[in-house]
Amino acid sequence: MVLELYLDLLSQPCRAVYIFAKKNGIPFELRAVELLKGQHLSDAFAQVNPLKKVPALKDGDFILTESVAILLYLTRKYEVPDHWYPQDLQARARVDEYLAWQHTTLRRNCLRALWHKVMLPVFLGEPVSPQMLAATLAELDETLQLLEDQFLQNKAFLAGPHISLADLVAVTELMHPVGAGCQIFEGRPKLAAWQQRVVAAVGEELFREAHEVILKARDSPPADPIIKQKLMPGVLAMIR
């Protein structure tokens, strides 16, 4: 059976899974789940993932959720270059360290930046106070500094001299505030140079393809009132 990936490239974890599978020639069928239409909340999708979140993987009768678990599953099932998730114990631990850190730090702040700056006011028609937006962007800036100082340091990539899952997960997160119009690489030459290395390692065409949706986020039309009502509880829980 062909591997099935349930994705929406609006989602940063979905972009990481999509890029990884494409870059490594892993055959899969894309099952699109449109978040802004509430398709992840449907009963049909709940049969795949009762948590009603993307990404999700279906490999025959085996179903897996959570993006990091999916990425690790793919590295173990398919023959991919060692640099993605190294066999060396300490090199692998560095990748694990970043993947453990990012959930409540970079991911949260990049997500909040997108929703507070664009998706709440533009898509859902919910105003965000200037004070709230300023606090969100300040918190993002602090997290970017931690990313540079604690993880990137003076290395080519987050876990060493070669691209790894850590870099892929990080760069897809950072494209969320970029999609909101935040100039996060300005004044950060080290981070900007790292981002260019990651794009080059992935391939510019694939990177552009994966991020086409998020880079058009500011053009999202207002949500239908019924869709808004369905989405609001999950959105508020996600960005709190």
XYZ file of C-alpha atoms in Angstrom:
240
model
C 0.000 0.000 0.000
C 1.142 3.523 -0.744
C 1.948 5.742 2.211
C -0.725 8.418 2.783
C 0.074 11.813 4.269
C -2.753 14.035 5.504
C -1.464 17.571 5.211
C -2.277 21.236 4.812
C 0.776 23.270 3.813
C -0.611 26.216 5.760
C 0.640 24.238 8.766
C 4.321 24.496 9.584
C 4.688 20.854 10.789
C 2.946 19.690 7.613
C 5.464 21.633 5.529
C 8.347 19.922 7.333
C 6.883 16.466 6.665
C 6.094 17.343 3.032
C 9.576 18.714 2.304
C 11.271 15.763 3.992
C 9.280 13.182 2.037
C 9.731 15.003 -1.277
C 13.429 15.694 -0.775
C 14.150 12.063 0.040
C 12.073 10.562 -2.758
C 9.627 8.872 -0.379
C 6.527 7.890 -2.386
C 3.267 9.039 -0.854
C -0.275 10.043 -1.678
C -1.204 13.508 -0.485
C -4.531 13.688 1.320
C -5.329 17.384 1.539
C -7.041 18.552 4.734
C -7.969 22.231 4.464
C -7.684 23.762 7.916
C -9.328 27.065 7.045
C -12.397 25.174 5.858
C -12.549 23.184 9.069
C -11.948 19.857 7.317
C -9.769 18.674 10.221
C -12.836 18.874 12.455
C -14.912 16.543 10.303
C -16.072 13.105 11.423
C -14.356 11.603 8.387
C -10.949 12.953 9.393
C -11.540 11.958 13.014
C -11.457 8.355 11.783
C -7.831 8.989 10.804
C -6.838 11.203 13.728
C -9.253 11.488 16.651
C -7.223 14.500 17.837
C -8.403 16.264 14.648
C -4.976 17.703 13.851
C -2.572 17.519 10.933
C -0.198 16.090 9.921
C -1.205 12.451 10.048
C 0.342 9.428 8.392
C -1.383 6.255 7.261
C 0.802 3.319 6.258
C -1.550 0.461 5.516
C -3.397 -0.164 8.768
C -0.848 1.819 10.770
C -1.788 5.396 11.632
C 0.622 7.870 13.201
C 0.091 11.446 14.351
C 2.429 14.177 15.638
C 4.911 15.667 13.196
C 8.129 14.748 15.014
C 6.989 11.139 15.387
C 6.132 11.078 11.676
C 9.522 12.483 10.676
C 11.341 9.943 12.841
C 9.215 7.106 11.436
C 10.148 8.128 7.903
C 13.864 8.258 8.741
C 13.678 4.724 10.143
C 11.514 3.139 7.454
C 13.242 4.605 4.401
C 16.877 4.847 3.445
C 17.603 8.528 3.891
C 21.015 10.201 4.282
C 22.411 9.909 7.804
C 22.697 13.669 8.307
C 18.935 14.021 8.737
C 18.972 12.006 11.977
C 22.547 10.869 12.624
C 23.515 7.462 13.980
C 26.234 9.074 16.097
C 24.856 9.216 19.630
C 25.810 12.792 20.487
C 24.941 14.207 17.057
C 21.514 12.572 17.290
C 21.096 13.928 20.812
C 21.617 17.461 19.489
C 18.791 16.952 17.010
C 16.602 15.519 19.776
C 17.475 18.457 22.017
C 16.215 20.981 19.481
C 13.093 18.964 18.639
C 12.225 18.785 22.347
C 12.794 22.527 22.886
C 10.942 23.979 19.939
C 7.361 22.879 20.710
C 6.641 25.454 23.413
C 9.075 28.118 22.262
C 9.700 28.750 18.576
C 6.565 26.980 17.375
C 4.309 28.762 19.826
C 5.731 32.198 19.133
C 5.794 31.838 15.349
C 2.210 30.604 15.427
C 1.070 33.480 17.617
C 2.830 36.000 15.376
C 0.932 34.759 12.311
C -2.441 34.667 14.015
C -2.141 37.917 15.942
C -0.776 39.862 12.978
C -2.819 38.403 10.115
C -5.171 35.483 10.628
C -7.267 36.796 13.518
C -7.846 40.317 12.120
C -7.926 39.433 8.402
C -9.375 35.917 8.213
C -11.554 35.787 11.325
C -12.311 39.496 11.656
C -11.195 39.581 15.288
C -9.196 42.691 16.227
C -5.909 42.298 18.066
C -4.817 45.198 20.256
C -1.525 46.946 19.428
C -0.316 46.015 22.916
C -1.029 42.319 22.363
C 0.681 42.331 18.962
C 3.710 44.182 20.329
C 4.045 41.683 23.186
C 3.768 38.751 20.783
C 6.453 40.120 18.463
C 8.740 40.945 21.395
C 8.432 37.386 22.667
C 9.204 36.076 19.180
C 12.310 38.263 19.039
C 13.530 36.849 22.357
C 13.031 33.312 21.067
C 14.934 34.083 17.865
C 17.823 35.268 20.005
C 17.755 31.981 21.915
C 17.698 30.078 18.631
C 20.831 31.907 17.511
C 22.706 31.847 20.806
C 21.870 28.398 22.154
C 21.366 26.272 19.053
C 22.909 27.845 15.964
C 25.890 29.466 17.694
C 28.675 29.504 15.055
C 27.706 26.269 13.313
C 26.549 25.908 9.725
C 23.381 24.148 10.889
C 21.591 23.746 14.209
C 23.030 20.335 15.076
C 26.373 20.506 13.288
C 27.951 20.845 9.851
C 25.051 19.297 7.904
C 21.311 19.859 7.620
C 19.161 17.751 9.945
C 15.545 17.389 10.996
C 16.194 20.202 13.473
C 16.869 22.691 10.675
C 13.883 21.571 8.637
C 11.498 21.892 11.574
C 12.966 25.279 12.511
C 12.888 26.864 9.082
C 9.272 25.865 8.427
C 8.328 27.453 11.757
C 10.106 30.684 10.877
C 8.206 30.993 7.621
C 5.011 31.538 9.632
C 5.971 35.062 10.758
C 7.519 35.661 7.327
C 4.096 34.869 5.849
C 2.631 37.450 8.221
C 5.009 40.091 6.867
C 7.493 40.038 9.760
C 11.054 40.866 8.693
C 12.583 38.410 11.132
C 15.898 38.024 9.307
C 16.638 41.744 9.155
C 19.390 42.620 11.591
C 20.163 38.938 12.085
C 22.837 38.136 9.484
C 23.787 34.853 11.162
C 20.196 33.591 11.116
C 19.667 34.869 7.563
C 22.778 33.045 6.329
C 21.606 29.857 8.052
C 18.199 30.138 6.392
C 19.826 30.451 2.978
C 21.935 27.363 3.653
C 18.830 25.407 4.619
C 16.975 26.525 1.486
C 19.961 25.557 -0.678
C 20.213 22.135 1.005
C 16.501 21.468 0.523
C 16.349 22.965 -2.970
C 14.886 26.349 -3.800
C 12.097 24.997 -5.982
C 10.847 22.526 -3.364
C 11.143 25.134 -0.607
C 9.162 27.656 -2.656
C 6.507 25.064 -3.518
C 6.029 24.066 0.120
C 5.697 27.685 1.280
C 3.492 29.074 -1.470
C 0.370 28.853 0.703
C 1.827 30.516 3.798
C 3.364 33.343 1.789
C -0.153 34.195 0.571
C -1.683 34.123 4.060
C -2.227 37.885 4.066
C -4.516 37.482 1.047
C -6.894 35.105 2.849
C -10.536 36.138 2.306
C -12.692 36.571 5.413
C -14.034 33.335 6.848
C -17.622 32.297 6.418
C -19.442 32.932 9.740
C -20.267 29.244 10.154
C -16.627 28.275 9.564
C -15.519 30.988 11.978
C -17.780 29.601 14.683
C -16.327 26.121 14.161
C -12.715 27.301 14.159
C -12.653 29.852 16.968
C -12.453 27.503 19.996
C -9.500 25.617 18.505
C -7.753 28.788 17.377
C -8.025 30.425 20.795
C -6.734 27.277 22.494
C -3.859 27.032 20.007
C -2.568 30.576 20.430
C -3.142 31.170 24.142
